mmCIF file of C-alpha atoms and ligand atoms in Angstrom:
data_model
loop_
_atom_site.group_PDB
_atom_site.id
_atom_site.type_symbol
_atom_site.label_atom_id
_atom_site.label_comp_id
_atom_site.label_asym_id
_atom_site.label_seq_id
_atom_site.Cartn_x
_atom_site.Cartn_y
_atom_site.Cartn_z
ATOM 1 C CA MET A 1 2.037 -13.773 27.054
ATOM 2 C CA LEU A 2 2.198 -10.570 25.157
ATOM 3 C CA VAL A 3 4.724 -8.209 27.568
ATOM 4 C CA VAL A 4 3.843 -5.018 25.539
ATOM 5 C CA LEU A 5 6.591 -2.168 26.275
ATOM 6 C CA SER A 6 6.316 1.607 25.162
ATOM 7 C CA GLY A 7 7.219 4.988 25.471
ATOM 8 C CA PRO A 8 8.962 7.680 23.132
ATOM 9 C CA GLY A 9 11.522 7.221 21.021
ATOM 10 C CA GLY A 10 15.284 8.282 22.901
ATOM 11 C CA ALA A 11 13.239 6.447 26.542
ATOM 12 C CA GLY A 12 15.681 3.500 26.530
ATOM 13 C CA LYS A 13 12.789 0.636 25.236
ATOM 14 C CA GLY A 14 15.316 -0.972 22.574
ATOM 15 C CA THR A 15 18.322 -1.149 25.358
ATOM 16 C CA ILE A 16 15.565 -2.001 27.906
ATOM 17 C CA ALA A 17 13.946 -4.824 26.054
ATOM 18 C CA ASP A 18 17.566 -6.473 24.578
ATOM 19 C CA ALA A 19 18.572 -6.718 28.695
ATOM 20 C CA LEU A 20 14.732 -8.331 29.818
ATOM 21 C CA VAL A 21 14.816 -11.325 27.274
ATOM 22 C CA ALA A 22 18.754 -11.621 27.994
ATOM 23 C CA ALA A 23 17.872 -11.876 31.579
ATOM 24 C CA ASP A 24 14.557 -14.803 30.442
ATOM 25 C CA ALA A 25 14.658 -17.455 28.493
ATOM 26 C CA HIS A 26 11.100 -17.913 28.493
ATOM 27 C CA LEU A 27 10.451 -14.262 27.227
ATOM 28 C CA SER A 28 11.863 -13.810 23.261
ATOM 29 C CA LEU A 29 11.333 -10.411 21.441
ATOM 30 C CA SER A 30 9.158 -9.677 18.833
ATOM 31 C CA ARG A 31 11.350 -7.785 15.294
ATOM 32 C CA SER A 32 9.017 -5.173 13.435
ATOM 33 C CA TRP A 33 8.431 -4.805 10.258
ATOM 34 C CA THR A 34 8.825 -1.351 9.649
ATOM 35 C CA THR A 35 9.067 1.341 6.125
ATOM 36 C CA ARG A 36 11.815 3.693 7.565
ATOM 37 C CA SER A 37 15.256 3.283 6.785
ATOM 38 C CA PRO A 38 17.400 2.192 8.963
ATOM 39 C CA ARG A 39 19.667 4.743 11.193
ATOM 40 C CA VAL A 40 23.364 4.993 11.918
ATOM 41 C CA ASP A 41 21.961 3.923 16.038
ATOM 42 C CA ASP A 42 20.632 0.453 14.628
ATOM 43 C CA ALA A 43 21.039 -2.551 15.360
ATOM 44 C CA PRO A 44 21.611 -4.809 12.266
ATOM 45 C CA ASP A 45 18.181 -6.364 13.093
ATOM 46 C CA ALA A 46 16.094 -3.717 14.810
ATOM 47 C CA TYR A 47 13.571 -4.304 12.463
ATOM 48 C CA VAL A 48 12.781 -6.361 9.203
ATOM 49 C CA PHE A 49 12.802 -2.943 6.961
ATOM 50 C CA VAL A 50 10.742 -3.897 3.936
ATOM 51 C CA ASP A 51 9.188 -0.814 1.158
ATOM 52 C CA ARG A 52 5.690 0.611 1.118
ATOM 53 C CA GLY A 53 4.051 -2.259 -1.468
ATOM 54 C CA GLU A 54 5.791 -5.087 0.575
ATOM 55 C CA PHE A 55 4.803 -4.112 3.859
ATOM 56 C CA GLU A 56 0.835 -4.123 2.182
ATOM 57 C CA ARG A 57 1.235 -7.012 0.613
ATOM 58 C CA HIS A 58 2.437 -8.752 4.351
ATOM 59 C CA LEU A 59 -0.442 -6.794 5.832
ATOM 60 C CA GLU A 60 -4.012 -7.555 3.138
ATOM 61 C CA ALA A 61 -2.172 -11.428 3.730
ATOM 62 C CA GLY A 62 -2.740 -11.146 7.539
ATOM 63 C CA GLY A 63 -0.040 -10.971 8.281
ATOM 64 C CA PHE A 64 0.693 -8.545 11.800
ATOM 65 C CA LEU A 65 -0.914 -8.984 15.042
ATOM 66 C CA GLU A 66 -0.890 -5.328 14.786
ATOM 67 C CA TRP A 67 0.713 -2.254 13.020
ATOM 68 C CA ASN A 68 0.974 1.102 12.685
ATOM 69 C CA GLU A 69 1.629 4.689 10.480
ATOM 70 C CA PHE A 70 4.711 6.877 12.916
ATOM 71 C CA LEU A 71 5.852 9.871 11.377
ATOM 72 C CA GLY A 72 4.367 8.775 8.017
ATOM 73 C CA GLU A 73 5.944 5.494 7.917
ATOM 74 C CA LEU A 74 4.706 2.153 8.606
ATOM 75 C CA TYR A 75 5.357 -0.478 11.395
ATOM 76 C CA GLY A 76 4.146 -3.802 12.127
ATOM 77 C CA THR A 77 3.781 -6.721 14.552
ATOM 78 C CA PRO A 78 4.321 -9.619 13.029
ATOM 79 C CA VAL A 79 2.132 -12.387 13.551
ATOM 80 C CA PRO A 80 3.601 -14.159 16.646
ATOM 81 C CA GLU A 81 4.997 -17.611 15.328
ATOM 82 C CA GLY A 82 6.698 -20.175 18.553
ATOM 83 C CA GLU A 83 6.314 -20.474 22.101
ATOM 84 C CA GLY A 84 6.694 -18.150 25.072
ATOM 85 C CA ASP A 85 5.856 -15.204 26.340
ATOM 86 C CA LEU A 86 6.828 -12.344 23.592
ATOM 87 C CA LEU A 87 7.743 -8.271 24.125
ATOM 88 C CA LEU A 88 6.297 -6.287 21.479
ATOM 89 C CA GLU A 89 8.872 -2.291 21.065
ATOM 90 C CA ILE A 90 5.440 -0.870 19.669
ATOM 91 C CA ASP A 91 4.201 2.105 19.358
ATOM 92 C CA VAL A 92 1.138 3.970 22.064
ATOM 93 C CA SER A 93 -1.213 3.033 19.686
ATOM 94 C CA GLY A 94 -0.308 -0.296 18.444
ATOM 95 C CA GLY A 95 -0.093 -1.035 22.313
ATOM 96 C CA ARG A 96 -4.919 -0.147 22.388
ATOM 97 C CA GLN A 97 -5.090 -2.404 19.815
ATOM 98 C CA VAL A 98 -2.853 -5.042 20.820
ATOM 99 C CA ALA A 99 -4.995 -4.515 24.252
ATOM 100 C CA GLU A 100 -8.058 -5.038 22.248
ATOM 101 C CA ARG A 101 -6.900 -8.372 21.949
ATOM 102 C CA PHE A 102 -4.950 -10.187 24.483
ATOM 103 C CA PRO A 103 -6.425 -7.956 27.527
ATOM 104 C CA ASP A 104 -4.522 -10.093 29.607
ATOM 105 C CA ALA A 105 -1.587 -8.453 27.820
ATOM 106 C CA MET A 106 1.133 -6.406 30.627
ATOM 107 C CA LEU A 107 1.762 -2.739 28.648
ATOM 108 C CA VAL A 108 4.567 -0.841 30.502
ATOM 109 C CA PHE A 109 5.287 3.005 28.944
ATOM 110 C CA VAL A 110 8.571 3.707 29.215
ATOM 111 C CA GLU A 111 9.240 7.466 30.724
ATOM 112 C CA ALA A 112 12.562 9.569 30.741
ATOM 113 C CA PRO A 113 13.568 11.095 32.906
ATOM 114 C CA ASP A 114 12.213 14.607 31.737
ATOM 115 C CA GLU A 115 11.581 16.257 28.800
ATOM 116 C CA GLY A 116 14.943 17.786 28.092
ATOM 117 C CA GLU A 117 17.090 14.402 29.382
ATOM 118 C CA LEU A 118 14.906 13.114 26.040
ATOM 119 C CA ARG A 119 15.403 15.912 23.825
ATOM 120 C CA ARG A 120 19.646 15.199 24.671
ATOM 121 C CA ARG A 121 19.285 10.995 23.511
ATOM 122 C CA LEU A 122 17.611 11.940 20.120
ATOM 123 C CA VAL A 123 19.883 14.961 19.388
ATOM 124 C CA ASP A 124 22.867 12.022 20.793
ATOM 125 C CA ARG A 125 21.288 9.529 18.760
ATOM 126 C CA GLY A 126 21.081 11.326 15.566
ATOM 127 C CA ASP A 127 17.979 12.210 15.318
ATOM 128 C CA PRO A 128 17.698 15.049 12.658
ATOM 129 C CA PRO A 129 16.298 18.166 14.712
ATOM 130 C CA ASP A 130 13.247 18.356 13.212
ATOM 131 C CA ARG A 131 12.316 14.545 13.568
ATOM 132 C CA VAL A 132 13.298 15.217 17.264
ATOM 133 C CA GLU A 133 10.762 18.044 17.893
ATOM 134 C CA ASP A 134 8.283 15.600 15.671
ATOM 135 C CA ARG A 135 8.872 12.659 18.468
ATOM 136 C CA ILE A 136 8.586 15.390 21.212
ATOM 137 C CA VAL A 137 5.699 16.256 20.578
ATOM 138 C CA GLU A 138 4.935 12.778 19.320
ATOM 139 C CA ALA A 139 5.607 11.795 22.981
ATOM 140 C CA ARG A 140 3.738 14.052 24.816
ATOM 141 C CA ARG A 141 0.600 12.602 22.821
ATOM 142 C CA GLU A 142 1.911 8.672 23.849
ATOM 143 C CA ARG A 143 1.958 10.016 27.699
ATOM 144 C CA ALA A 144 -1.283 10.878 27.615
ATOM 145 C CA ALA A 145 -3.119 8.265 25.544
ATOM 146 C CA ALA A 146 -0.761 5.545 27.439
ATOM 147 C CA ALA A 147 -2.546 7.020 30.718
ATOM 148 C CA VAL A 148 -6.103 6.094 29.513
ATOM 149 C CA LEU A 149 -4.673 2.841 28.199
ATOM 150 C CA GLY A 150 -3.998 2.090 31.494
ATOM 151 C CA TYR A 151 -0.018 1.127 31.230
ATOM 152 C CA THR A 152 2.130 1.605 33.568
ATOM 153 C CA THR A 153 4.931 3.813 33.550
ATOM 154 C CA VAL A 154 8.254 2.800 34.573
ATOM 155 C CA VAL A 155 11.429 5.967 34.408
ATOM 156 C CA ASN A 156 14.264 5.098 32.856
ATOM 157 C CA ASP A 157 17.152 7.181 34.986
ATOM 158 C CA ASP A 158 18.449 4.043 35.448
ATOM 159 C CA LEU A 159 18.950 1.497 33.536
ATOM 160 C CA GLU A 160 19.016 -1.453 35.593
ATOM 161 C CA GLN A 161 16.344 -0.290 38.716
ATOM 162 C CA ALA A 162 14.137 0.094 35.369
ATOM 163 C CA VAL A 163 14.854 -3.464 33.648
ATOM 164 C CA ALA A 164 14.494 -4.495 37.444
ATOM 165 C CA GLU A 165 11.055 -3.137 37.694
ATOM 166 C CA ILE A 166 10.033 -4.410 34.418
ATOM 167 C CA ALA A 167 11.036 -8.065 35.074
ATOM 168 C CA GLY A 168 9.204 -7.862 39.067
ATOM 169 C CA LEU A 169 5.943 -7.230 37.396
ATOM 170 C CA LEU A 170 6.262 -9.051 35.075
ATOM 171 C CA ALA A 171 7.624 -12.059 37.503
ATOM 172 C CA SER A 172 4.074 -11.030 39.519
ATOM 173 C CA ARG A 173 1.633 -11.396 36.197
ATOM 174 C CA ARG A 174 3.559 -14.788 35.399
ATOM 175 C CA ALA A 175 2.626 -15.496 39.152
HETATM 176 P P1 LIG B 1 11.909 3.828 15.741
HETATM 177 O O1 LIG B 1 11.614 4.880 14.284
HETATM 178 O O2 LIG B 1 12.110 4.660 16.926
HETATM 179 O O3 LIG B 1 12.625 2.219 15.774
HETATM 180 O O4 LIG B 1 10.107 3.206 16.243
HETATM 181 C C1 LIG B 1 8.747 4.495 15.889
HETATM 182 C C2 LIG B 1 7.968 4.144 16.818
HETATM 183 O O5 LIG B 1 7.313 3.221 16.575
HETATM 184 C C3 LIG B 1 8.398 3.725 18.489
HETATM 185 O O6 LIG B 1 7.716 4.410 19.319
HETATM 186 C C4 LIG B 1 8.101 2.261 18.231
HETATM 187 O O7 LIG B 1 8.014 1.694 19.362
HETATM 188 C C5 LIG B 1 7.334 2.252 17.234
HETATM 189 N N1 LIG B 1 7.178 1.188 17.008
HETATM 190 C C6 LIG B 1 8.334 0.060 16.091
HETATM 191 N N2 LIG B 1 8.055 -0.798 15.909
HETATM 192 C C7 LIG B 1 6.519 -1.183 15.837
HETATM 193 C C8 LIG B 1 5.151 -1.833 15.598
HETATM 194 O O8 LIG B 1 5.665 -3.065 15.010
HETATM 195 N N3 LIG B 1 4.404 -1.466 15.869
HETATM 196 C C9 LIG B 1 3.696 0.009 16.552
HETATM 197 N N4 LIG B 1 2.824 0.054 16.218
HETATM 198 N N5 LIG B 1 4.994 0.634 16.071
HETATM 199 C C10 LIG B 1 5.993 0.025 16.304
#
């Protein structure tokens, strides 16, 4: 099964994804490719960082399950290899592509408790101010699109609780 985790940058998707995968032997994390530059808070293995040329060659060769341009940078999920359930931390546009190809995919939208908190988290992680505002506008757009696509929303106020909630959704899907 494919599990799609979407939500604004700063909502805590990455931390939630790591916690879910660490606690579940049958779930692994898909590592996306991106053309954006590494950020200070990125884990070294957060993405496969490539230039536009390399991304486009991989795309033309059919190497992506889905891909999207987000704020001027390309992001894509490589075609999965291996067994078990796969967790994709991707935007809602990617989630739409996955849902079209795999109607059984589980779609979860992770939210910060409110927009003020989202802004604070984005600033704290070192996004430049103009980028923060772009991401907030994008978050509003994504929230509306996710509702239409039938995403389940999980508010990340308390991390452990959010992780438990998603693990519960996954367990009931598998059952
Ligand atoms: P960030 O720059 O904050 O790491 O990611 C920006 C947005 O791109 C986030 O919403 C993130 O979930 C999304 N994203 C990351 N990887 C992929 C991917 O492979 N495909 C798509 N469609 N979106 C992605």
